[in-house]
Amino acid sequence: MDGDDEYNDGNRAFLQAFMARGTMTLREAKPILAAILTAEGDEPVDAMQITQDIFDSYLSAAQEALSSLDYDIRSAMHQVTKKRVYAIVNTTSDPMTQIATLHSAEEIAFVKRVLDAMFEKYNSPRLEAMFLDSMQFHQCCRAPPAARSQPAPAEDMDEDTPQSQQQLRGLKNSEAEAMMQSMVEEGWFERSNEGCYSLSPRALLELRSWLIETYNDPDAEPGEWQRIKFCEACKEIVTVGQRCAERDCNVRLHDICEDAFWRTRREKKCPKCETPWDGKHYVGERAVTETEAYRRSKGHRGRGGRSSGLMEQIMADPEDGEGDEEEEGLEDE
C-alpha cells in the first residue's frame, strides 16, 4: 500500500484531485487516496487505512511534479479548526493576476477594495477586525472616483474605443454578492456563522508575501505597529486570535497556539512588553462580537439579531483612536 516510487497514474489522479480543490486536508485526502489505491491494487482499501505517511508520500511526489511549473505545496494550521490545510501555491505570478484568470477587471478591482477594507479600514491599533459583514462588502461595490478615471486593461477594450473612455464603474450589489460567493467556493474567503467574510487558509498561504508588501510599512521602526502581524508561536499570519493588551505592541497569538506557548513560559506576560496577558483582547471577529455594545445589542434583539449598522459602528475608528466611549453609546442605536 506504500505504492511505487515512480510517478504514476495514481500520483496524477491525486494531483488532479488536489488542483481541482485548491486546498486539501488529511481527512479530505483519505477517501481519494483509498479510491486510487483500490484501483491500483488487488484488494479494496478503506479510507481509515490511509495514514499521514501515505498522504505525505503523495504530497511529496506532487510537489516535485509541480516545482518545474513554478508551483509549490505549502501548509498551515486553520486558525479556528486547528486542522492542517495544504494548498497549491503559485510561487511567481502576482496573486491578483492569478485570480484574474477567472474573473473580470471589475471583479478583481472589487476584491482589491474588499482586501483594502479588511486590512486598512477595519484594521487599526484600536480594533483589528480584518473581516467584513454583508453590509460592509456592499460598500466596496462602487469604484472610487480616481479608479473610475483610470484606463481599463487592454484586453477589456474594444478596438474602436479610446482608452481614455474605458472606466472602472464597480459592481451592482447582486454582482458583488455573486463574486463573494464565488470567492468562498474557490477557497479564497471563508464565511462565518455570523455571515462575516475573512481570508481562508489558502488565501493566507497564497497571498502572504503580497499582504506584507501591500499593507506593512517597510520603513517602520522595530516594534512599531504594523497591519500584518504574526503569531508569536507558529510565526504564521494572525487574522483570528489574541493580542497583547498594550495597544501599540505587535505580539499576537493564535487561539490554537496559546496553550502550548504558555506552557513553555514561567509567567503569562507578553514576551516583548511584559504586559500581563489576560486573553481578553482579540483579533478577528471576536474583536467586535465580544464588545459590550455588541453583546447588549444582541441580547435586546434576540438570538442572531443585531442592528443593520452595528458592526460598522463598532468597527469605525474614531479620530482620537479611542473607542470605549463610543461603544457605550451604541446600546440604543
mmCIF file of C-alpha atoms in Angstrom:
data_model
loop_
_atom_site.group_PDB
_atom_site.id
_atom_site.type_symbol
_atom_site.label_atom_id
_atom_site.label_comp_id
_atom_site.label_asym_id
_atom_site.label_seq_id
_atom_site.Cartn_x
_atom_site.Cartn_y
_atom_site.Cartn_z
ATOM 1 C CA MET A 1 0.000 0.000 0.000
ATOM 2 C CA ASP A 2 3.034 2.281 0.212
ATOM 3 C CA GLY A 3 2.983 2.474 -3.578
ATOM 4 C CA ASP A 4 5.720 2.657 -6.177
ATOM 5 C CA ASP A 5 8.420 5.312 -6.003
ATOM 6 C CA GLU A 6 7.841 6.017 -9.710
ATOM 7 C CA TYR A 7 5.433 8.843 -10.543
ATOM 8 C CA ASN A 8 2.423 7.012 -11.955
ATOM 9 C CA ASP A 9 -1.246 7.360 -12.858
ATOM 10 C CA GLY A 10 -2.195 7.241 -9.179
ATOM 11 C CA ASN A 11 0.015 10.255 -8.500
ATOM 12 C CA ARG A 12 -1.511 12.052 -11.473
ATOM 13 C CA ALA A 13 -5.039 11.305 -10.264
ATOM 14 C CA PHE A 14 -4.181 12.610 -6.796
ATOM 15 C CA LEU A 15 -2.656 15.803 -8.198
ATOM 16 C CA GLN A 16 -5.678 16.397 -10.429
ATOM 17 C CA ALA A 17 -7.999 15.996 -7.447
ATOM 18 C CA PHE A 18 -5.824 18.363 -5.408
ATOM 19 C CA MET A 19 -5.722 21.006 -8.135
ATOM 20 C CA ALA A 20 -9.481 20.828 -8.606
ATOM 21 C CA ARG A 21 -9.942 21.683 -4.928
ATOM 22 C CA GLY A 22 -7.075 24.130 -4.428
ATOM 23 C CA THR A 23 -6.707 23.013 -0.803
ATOM 24 C CA MET A 24 -6.817 19.663 0.956
ATOM 25 C CA THR A 25 -6.731 18.223 4.470
ATOM 26 C CA LEU A 26 -5.749 14.705 5.503
ATOM 27 C CA ARG A 27 -9.409 13.918 6.144
ATOM 28 C CA GLU A 28 -10.369 15.038 2.626
ATOM 29 C CA ALA A 29 -7.450 13.142 1.096
ATOM 30 C CA LYS A 30 -8.233 9.797 2.730
ATOM 31 C CA PRO A 31 -11.191 8.718 0.510
ATOM 32 C CA ILE A 32 -9.375 9.996 -2.597
ATOM 33 C CA LEU A 33 -6.241 8.018 -1.854
ATOM 34 C CA ALA A 34 -8.262 4.976 -0.825
ATOM 35 C CA ALA A 35 -10.002 5.006 -4.213
ATOM 36 C CA ILE A 36 -6.682 5.414 -6.030
ATOM 37 C CA LEU A 37 -5.010 2.571 -4.133
ATOM 38 C CA THR A 38 -8.061 0.353 -4.613
ATOM 39 C CA ALA A 39 -7.914 0.947 -8.375
ATOM 40 C CA GLU A 40 -4.198 0.168 -8.424
ATOM 41 C CA GLY A 41 -4.279 -2.933 -6.217
ATOM 42 C CA ASP A 42 -5.974 -6.295 -5.952
ATOM 43 C CA GLU A 43 -7.911 -5.576 -2.762
ATOM 44 C CA PRO A 44 -10.154 -2.707 -1.681
ATOM 45 C CA VAL A 45 -8.539 -0.095 0.550
ATOM 46 C CA ASP A 46 -10.584 1.635 3.214
ATOM 47 C CA ALA A 47 -10.148 5.343 3.899
ATOM 48 C CA MET A 48 -9.300 4.516 7.510
ATOM 49 C CA GLN A 49 -6.182 2.712 6.285
ATOM 50 C CA ILE A 50 -4.739 5.921 4.816
ATOM 51 C CA THR A 51 -2.070 7.259 7.157
ATOM 52 C CA GLN A 52 -0.259 10.584 7.334
ATOM 53 C CA ASP A 53 2.823 8.873 5.881
ATOM 54 C CA ILE A 54 0.915 7.696 2.798
ATOM 55 C CA PHE A 55 -0.564 11.165 2.343
ATOM 56 C CA ASP A 56 2.881 12.742 2.747
ATOM 57 C CA SER A 57 4.362 10.463 0.078
ATOM 58 C CA TYR A 58 1.745 11.587 -2.462
ATOM 59 C CA LEU A 59 2.218 15.214 -1.438
ATOM 60 C CA SER A 60 5.960 14.889 -1.937
ATOM 61 C CA ALA A 61 5.523 13.398 -5.411
ATOM 62 C CA ALA A 62 3.011 16.108 -6.350
ATOM 63 C CA GLN A 63 5.302 18.824 -5.031
ATOM 64 C CA GLU A 64 8.189 17.540 -7.137
ATOM 65 C CA ALA A 65 5.983 17.387 -10.235
ATOM 66 C CA LEU A 66 4.781 20.967 -9.676
ATOM 67 C CA SER A 67 8.165 22.525 -8.930
ATOM 68 C CA SER A 68 9.167 22.887 -12.573
ATOM 69 C CA LEU A 69 5.890 24.760 -13.224
ATOM 70 C CA ASP A 70 6.594 27.364 -10.520
ATOM 71 C CA TYR A 71 4.068 25.894 -8.107
ATOM 72 C CA ASP A 72 4.616 24.608 -4.597
ATOM 73 C CA ILE A 73 2.578 22.855 -1.908
ATOM 74 C CA ARG A 74 2.512 24.636 1.449
ATOM 75 C CA SER A 75 0.557 24.065 4.621
ATOM 76 C CA ALA A 76 -0.756 25.946 7.624
ATOM 77 C CA MET A 77 -2.972 25.234 10.599
ATOM 78 C CA HIS A 78 -6.518 26.542 10.264
ATOM 79 C CA GLN A 79 -6.779 29.386 12.785
ATOM 80 C CA VAL A 80 -10.098 28.097 14.157
ATOM 81 C CA THR A 81 -10.418 24.358 13.500
ATOM 82 C CA LYS A 82 -6.728 23.533 14.084
ATOM 83 C CA LYS A 83 -6.777 21.272 11.007
ATOM 84 C CA ARG A 84 -3.663 21.370 8.855
ATOM 85 C CA VAL A 85 -4.587 22.695 5.429
ATOM 86 C CA TYR A 86 -2.416 22.045 2.362
ATOM 87 C CA ALA A 87 -2.593 24.384 -0.621
ATOM 88 C CA ILE A 88 -1.101 24.572 -4.102
ATOM 89 C CA VAL A 89 0.619 27.946 -4.300
ATOM 90 C CA ASN A 90 1.899 29.834 -7.332
ATOM 91 C CA THR A 91 5.431 30.935 -6.473
ATOM 92 C CA THR A 92 5.985 33.508 -9.218
ATOM 93 C CA SER A 93 2.954 35.398 -10.547
ATOM 94 C CA ASP A 94 1.150 38.233 -8.798
ATOM 95 C CA PRO A 95 -1.784 36.953 -6.679
ATOM 96 C CA MET A 96 -4.255 39.313 -8.335
ATOM 97 C CA THR A 97 -3.135 38.032 -11.718
ATOM 98 C CA GLN A 98 -3.961 34.503 -10.597
ATOM 99 C CA ILE A 99 -7.480 35.471 -9.554
ATOM 100 C CA ALA A 100 -7.858 37.438 -12.791
ATOM 101 C CA THR A 101 -7.622 34.265 -14.853
ATOM 102 C CA LEU A 102 -11.228 33.528 -13.840
ATOM 103 C CA HIS A 103 -12.656 36.993 -13.260
ATOM 104 C CA SER A 104 -13.101 40.359 -14.974
ATOM 105 C CA ALA A 105 -11.182 43.565 -14.283
ATOM 106 C CA GLU A 106 -14.222 44.964 -12.453
ATOM 107 C CA GLU A 107 -14.415 41.883 -10.213
ATOM 108 C CA ILE A 108 -10.695 41.972 -9.414
ATOM 109 C CA ALA A 109 -10.904 45.671 -8.562
ATOM 110 C CA PHE A 110 -13.800 44.845 -6.228
ATOM 111 C CA VAL A 111 -11.770 42.100 -4.490
ATOM 112 C CA LYS A 112 -8.893 44.566 -4.028
ATOM 113 C CA ARG A 113 -11.286 47.066 -2.426
ATOM 114 C CA VAL A 114 -12.544 44.298 -0.116
ATOM 115 C CA LEU A 115 -8.970 43.472 0.919
ATOM 116 C CA ASP A 116 -8.183 47.156 1.464
ATOM 117 C CA ALA A 117 -11.244 47.429 3.702
ATOM 118 C CA MET A 118 -10.219 44.323 5.662
ATOM 119 C CA PHE A 119 -6.609 45.297 6.217
ATOM 120 C CA GLU A 120 -6.740 49.097 6.235
ATOM 121 C CA LYS A 121 -10.187 50.470 7.117
ATOM 122 C CA TYR A 122 -11.119 47.783 9.653
ATOM 123 C CA ASN A 123 -7.651 47.058 10.992
ATOM 124 C CA SER A 124 -6.204 49.625 13.381
ATOM 125 C CA PRO A 125 -4.353 49.731 16.709
ATOM 126 C CA ARG A 126 -7.733 50.243 18.364
ATOM 127 C CA LEU A 127 -9.517 47.307 16.730
ATOM 128 C CA GLU A 128 -8.040 44.588 14.492
ATOM 129 C CA ALA A 129 -11.160 43.140 12.854
ATOM 130 C CA MET A 130 -9.886 42.107 9.395
ATOM 131 C CA PHE A 131 -13.286 40.864 8.241
ATOM 132 C CA LEU A 132 -16.350 42.310 6.529
ATOM 133 C CA ASP A 133 -20.019 41.620 7.020
ATOM 134 C CA SER A 134 -22.529 41.795 4.156
ATOM 135 C CA MET A 135 -23.246 45.490 4.609
ATOM 136 C CA GLN A 136 -19.562 46.354 4.580
ATOM 137 C CA PHE A 137 -18.629 44.431 1.438
ATOM 138 C CA HIS A 138 -21.554 46.101 -0.325
ATOM 139 C CA GLN A 139 -19.841 49.397 0.448
ATOM 140 C CA CYS A 140 -16.963 48.179 -1.735
ATOM 141 C CA CYS A 141 -19.158 47.827 -4.809
ATOM 142 C CA ARG A 142 -18.568 51.256 -6.295
ATOM 143 C CA ALA A 143 -15.191 52.168 -7.694
ATOM 144 C CA PRO A 144 -13.753 55.365 -6.158
ATOM 145 C CA PRO A 145 -13.614 58.401 -8.488
ATOM 146 C CA ALA A 146 -9.874 58.000 -9.038
ATOM 147 C CA ALA A 147 -10.314 54.381 -10.185
ATOM 148 C CA ARG A 148 -13.211 55.301 -12.439
ATOM 149 C CA SER A 149 -10.948 57.679 -14.339
ATOM 150 C CA GLN A 150 -8.216 55.099 -14.874
ATOM 151 C CA PRO A 151 -7.972 53.206 -18.188
ATOM 152 C CA ALA A 152 -9.170 49.617 -18.114
ATOM 153 C CA PRO A 153 -6.856 46.742 -19.082
ATOM 154 C CA ALA A 154 -6.258 46.468 -22.810
ATOM 155 C CA GLU A 155 -7.936 43.058 -23.072
ATOM 156 C CA ASP A 156 -11.233 44.625 -21.885
ATOM 157 C CA MET A 157 -11.251 47.361 -24.517
ATOM 158 C CA ASP A 158 -12.907 47.416 -27.900
ATOM 159 C CA GLU A 159 -10.601 48.275 -30.775
ATOM 160 C CA ASP A 160 -12.672 51.352 -31.732
ATOM 161 C CA THR A 161 -12.994 52.762 -28.210
ATOM 162 C CA PRO A 162 -10.425 55.315 -26.988
ATOM 163 C CA GLN A 163 -8.535 54.136 -23.923
ATOM 164 C CA SER A 164 -9.440 57.316 -22.039
ATOM 165 C CA GLN A 165 -13.124 56.348 -22.182
ATOM 166 C CA GLN A 166 -12.575 52.974 -20.510
ATOM 167 C CA GLN A 167 -13.515 53.246 -16.840
ATOM 168 C CA LEU A 168 -13.987 51.030 -13.818
ATOM 169 C CA ARG A 169 -17.610 51.514 -12.804
ATOM 170 C CA GLY A 170 -17.841 49.000 -9.963
ATOM 171 C CA LEU A 171 -20.302 46.161 -9.395
ATOM 172 C CA LYS A 172 -24.011 46.009 -8.714
ATOM 173 C CA ASN A 173 -24.989 44.641 -5.293
ATOM 174 C CA SER A 174 -26.147 41.367 -6.839
ATOM 175 C CA GLU A 175 -22.866 41.036 -8.749
ATOM 176 C CA ALA A 176 -20.864 41.695 -5.569
ATOM 177 C CA GLU A 177 -22.823 39.017 -3.705
ATOM 178 C CA ALA A 178 -22.184 36.539 -6.510
ATOM 179 C CA MET A 179 -18.489 37.441 -6.501
ATOM 180 C CA MET A 180 -18.138 36.920 -2.760
ATOM 181 C CA GLN A 181 -19.884 33.563 -3.049
ATOM 182 C CA SER A 182 -17.512 32.654 -5.875
ATOM 183 C CA MET A 183 -14.509 33.625 -3.736
ATOM 184 C CA VAL A 184 -15.806 31.349 -0.959
ATOM 185 C CA GLU A 185 -16.328 28.459 -3.385
ATOM 186 C CA GLU A 186 -12.852 28.938 -4.853
ATOM 187 C CA GLY A 187 -11.358 28.852 -1.366
ATOM 188 C CA TRP A 188 -10.153 32.469 -1.075
ATOM 189 C CA PHE A 189 -12.636 33.645 1.568
ATOM 190 C CA GLU A 190 -14.489 31.954 4.421
ATOM 191 C CA ARG A 191 -17.955 32.896 5.697
ATOM 192 C CA SER A 192 -18.664 32.544 9.403
ATOM 193 C CA ASN A 193 -21.899 31.687 11.169
ATOM 194 C CA GLU A 194 -22.387 35.407 11.747
ATOM 195 C CA GLY A 195 -22.253 35.987 7.989
ATOM 196 C CA CYS A 196 -18.815 37.614 8.094
ATOM 197 C CA TYR A 197 -16.122 37.159 5.439
ATOM 198 C CA SER A 198 -12.419 36.717 6.147
ATOM 199 C CA LEU A 199 -9.402 35.287 4.329
ATOM 200 C CA SER A 200 -9.152 31.490 4.157
ATOM 201 C CA PRO A 201 -6.027 29.422 4.893
ATOM 202 C CA ARG A 202 -5.461 29.128 1.140
ATOM 203 C CA ALA A 203 -5.525 32.912 0.740
ATOM 204 C CA LEU A 204 -3.192 33.452 3.678
ATOM 205 C CA LEU A 205 -0.719 30.959 2.210
ATOM 206 C CA GLU A 206 -1.005 32.270 -1.347
ATOM 207 C CA LEU A 207 -1.115 35.980 -0.512
ATOM 208 C CA ARG A 208 1.366 36.025 2.382
ATOM 209 C CA SER A 209 4.135 37.979 0.634
ATOM 210 C CA TRP A 210 1.658 40.237 -1.167
ATOM 211 C CA LEU A 211 -0.183 41.119 2.065
ATOM 212 C CA ILE A 212 3.077 42.055 3.788
ATOM 213 C CA GLU A 213 4.315 44.135 0.848
ATOM 214 C CA THR A 214 0.948 45.845 0.367
ATOM 215 C CA TYR A 215 -0.120 46.648 3.910
ATOM 216 C CA ASN A 216 3.023 46.789 6.055
ATOM 217 C CA ASP A 217 5.346 49.772 6.171
ATOM 218 C CA PRO A 218 8.858 48.671 5.158
ATOM 219 C CA ASP A 219 10.294 51.794 6.814
ATOM 220 C CA ALA A 220 8.605 51.224 10.172
ATOM 221 C CA GLU A 221 10.825 51.270 13.239
ATOM 222 C CA PRO A 222 11.380 47.940 15.063
ATOM 223 C CA GLY A 223 8.356 47.258 17.251
ATOM 224 C CA GLU A 224 6.186 49.867 15.512
ATOM 225 C CA TRP A 225 2.570 48.745 14.930
ATOM 226 C CA GLN A 226 2.025 47.003 11.584
ATOM 227 C CA ARG A 227 -1.177 45.860 9.875
ATOM 228 C CA ILE A 228 0.016 42.317 9.111
ATOM 229 C CA LYS A 229 1.238 40.535 12.217
ATOM 230 C CA PHE A 230 2.423 37.045 13.051
ATOM 231 C CA CYS A 231 1.766 34.502 15.754
ATOM 232 C CA GLU A 232 4.491 34.540 18.386
ATOM 233 C CA ALA A 233 4.353 30.733 18.473
ATOM 234 C CA CYS A 234 3.976 29.461 14.891
ATOM 235 C CA LYS A 235 5.080 32.632 13.017
ATOM 236 C CA GLU A 236 2.103 32.487 10.624
ATOM 237 C CA ILE A 237 -0.175 35.476 9.908
ATOM 238 C CA VAL A 238 -2.809 36.131 12.565
ATOM 239 C CA THR A 239 -6.272 37.258 11.461
ATOM 240 C CA VAL A 240 -8.064 35.295 14.213
ATOM 241 C CA GLY A 241 -6.647 35.093 17.706
ATOM 242 C CA GLN A 242 -5.473 37.169 20.662
ATOM 243 C CA ARG A 243 -3.458 40.335 21.008
ATOM 244 C CA CYS A 244 -1.350 41.974 23.668
ATOM 245 C CA ALA A 245 -3.355 44.327 25.887
ATOM 246 C CA GLU A 246 -0.811 47.061 25.119
ATOM 247 C CA ARG A 247 -2.332 48.752 22.070
ATOM 248 C CA ASP A 248 0.911 49.530 20.240
ATOM 249 C CA CYS A 249 2.552 46.135 20.848
ATOM 250 C CA ASN A 250 2.722 43.757 17.873
ATOM 251 C CA VAL A 251 2.636 40.469 19.815
ATOM 252 C CA ARG A 252 -0.192 38.175 18.686
ATOM 253 C CA LEU A 253 -1.147 34.543 19.322
ATOM 254 C CA HIS A 254 -3.458 32.140 17.566
ATOM 255 C CA ASP A 255 -6.022 30.627 19.932
ATOM 256 C CA ILE A 256 -4.857 27.213 18.747
ATOM 257 C CA CYS A 257 -1.245 28.026 19.686
ATOM 258 C CA GLU A 258 -1.645 29.666 23.075
ATOM 259 C CA ASP A 259 -1.784 26.588 25.324
ATOM 260 C CA ALA A 260 1.498 25.182 24.044
ATOM 261 C CA PHE A 261 3.079 28.643 24.035
ATOM 262 C CA TRP A 262 2.293 29.460 27.658
ATOM 263 C CA ARG A 263 3.405 26.016 28.832
ATOM 264 C CA THR A 264 6.941 26.966 27.830
ATOM 265 C CA ARG A 265 6.936 30.223 29.824
ATOM 266 C CA ARG A 266 7.209 30.902 33.533
ATOM 267 C CA GLU A 267 4.530 33.598 33.651
ATOM 268 C CA LYS A 268 1.689 34.776 31.459
ATOM 269 C CA LYS A 269 3.098 38.084 30.303
ATOM 270 C CA CYS A 270 3.697 39.500 26.843
ATOM 271 C CA PRO A 271 7.158 38.280 25.777
ATOM 272 C CA LYS A 272 8.063 41.730 24.428
ATOM 273 C CA CYS A 273 6.494 44.409 26.636
ATOM 274 C CA GLU A 274 5.743 42.199 29.686
ATOM 275 C CA THR A 275 2.151 43.401 29.931
ATOM 276 C CA PRO A 276 0.011 40.773 31.738
ATOM 277 C CA TRP A 277 -1.759 38.600 29.161
ATOM 278 C CA ASP A 278 -5.444 38.286 30.075
ATOM 279 C CA GLY A 279 -6.678 36.534 26.899
ATOM 280 C CA LYS A 280 -9.486 39.082 26.557
ATOM 281 C CA HIS A 281 -8.104 41.216 23.742
ATOM 282 C CA TYR A 282 -8.932 39.771 20.351
ATOM 283 C CA VAL A 283 -8.038 39.772 16.694
ATOM 284 C CA GLY A 284 -10.749 38.994 14.130
ATOM 285 C CA GLU A 285 -14.492 38.648 14.552
ATOM 286 C CA ARG A 286 -14.369 38.456 18.346
ATOM 287 C CA ALA A 287 -12.791 41.914 18.433
ATOM 288 C CA VAL A 288 -16.330 43.063 17.600
ATOM 289 C CA THR A 289 -18.620 40.324 18.913
ATOM 290 C CA GLU A 290 -17.013 40.355 22.386
ATOM 291 C CA THR A 291 -17.595 44.089 22.885
ATOM 292 C CA GLU A 292 -20.197 45.212 25.405
ATOM 293 C CA ALA A 293 -22.038 47.120 22.687
ATOM 294 C CA TYR A 294 -22.440 44.044 20.515
ATOM 295 C CA ARG A 295 -23.490 41.764 23.385
ATOM 296 C CA ARG A 296 -26.049 44.236 24.672
ATOM 297 C CA SER A 297 -27.496 44.761 21.215
ATOM 298 C CA LYS A 298 -27.717 41.037 20.532
ATOM 299 C CA GLY A 299 -29.449 40.471 23.871
ATOM 300 C CA HIS A 300 -32.013 43.148 23.100
ATOM 301 C CA ARG A 301 -32.809 41.761 19.670
ATOM 302 C CA GLY A 302 -32.802 38.071 20.481
ATOM 303 C CA ARG A 303 -30.518 35.355 19.205
ATOM 304 C CA GLY A 304 -28.895 36.194 15.896
ATOM 305 C CA GLY A 305 -30.359 39.693 15.940
ATOM 306 C CA ARG A 306 -28.365 42.872 15.519
ATOM 307 C CA SER A 307 -28.964 46.315 14.100
ATOM 308 C CA SER A 308 -28.052 46.588 10.436
ATOM 309 C CA GLY A 309 -25.190 49.005 11.084
ATOM 310 C CA LEU A 310 -23.994 47.840 14.496
ATOM 311 C CA MET A 311 -20.799 46.145 13.310
ATOM 312 C CA GLU A 312 -19.974 49.178 11.187
ATOM 313 C CA GLN A 313 -20.462 51.482 14.184
ATOM 314 C CA ILE A 314 -18.255 49.375 16.442
ATOM 315 C CA MET A 315 -15.562 48.937 13.801
ATOM 316 C CA ALA A 316 -15.455 52.612 12.794
ATOM 317 C CA ASP A 317 -12.203 54.061 14.072
ATOM 318 C CA PRO A 318 -12.682 57.411 15.845
ATOM 319 C CA GLU A 319 -10.204 60.171 15.066
ATOM 320 C CA ASP A 320 -8.755 60.062 18.567
ATOM 321 C CA GLY A 321 -8.238 56.269 18.334
ATOM 322 C CA GLU A 322 -10.291 55.617 21.471
ATOM 323 C CA GLY A 323 -13.439 53.518 21.153
ATOM 324 C CA ASP A 324 -14.627 52.903 24.719
ATOM 325 C CA GLU A 325 -16.928 55.898 24.964
ATOM 326 C CA GLU A 326 -18.387 55.293 21.520
ATOM 327 C CA GLU A 327 -19.175 51.658 22.339
ATOM 328 C CA GLU A 328 -21.058 52.758 25.459
ATOM 329 C CA GLY A 329 -23.313 54.931 23.311
ATOM 330 C CA LEU A 330 -24.274 52.205 20.810
ATOM 331 C CA GLU A 331 -26.640 50.341 23.044
ATOM 332 C CA ASP A 332 -29.810 52.097 21.956
ATOM 333 C CA GLU A 333 -28.976 52.815 18.297
#
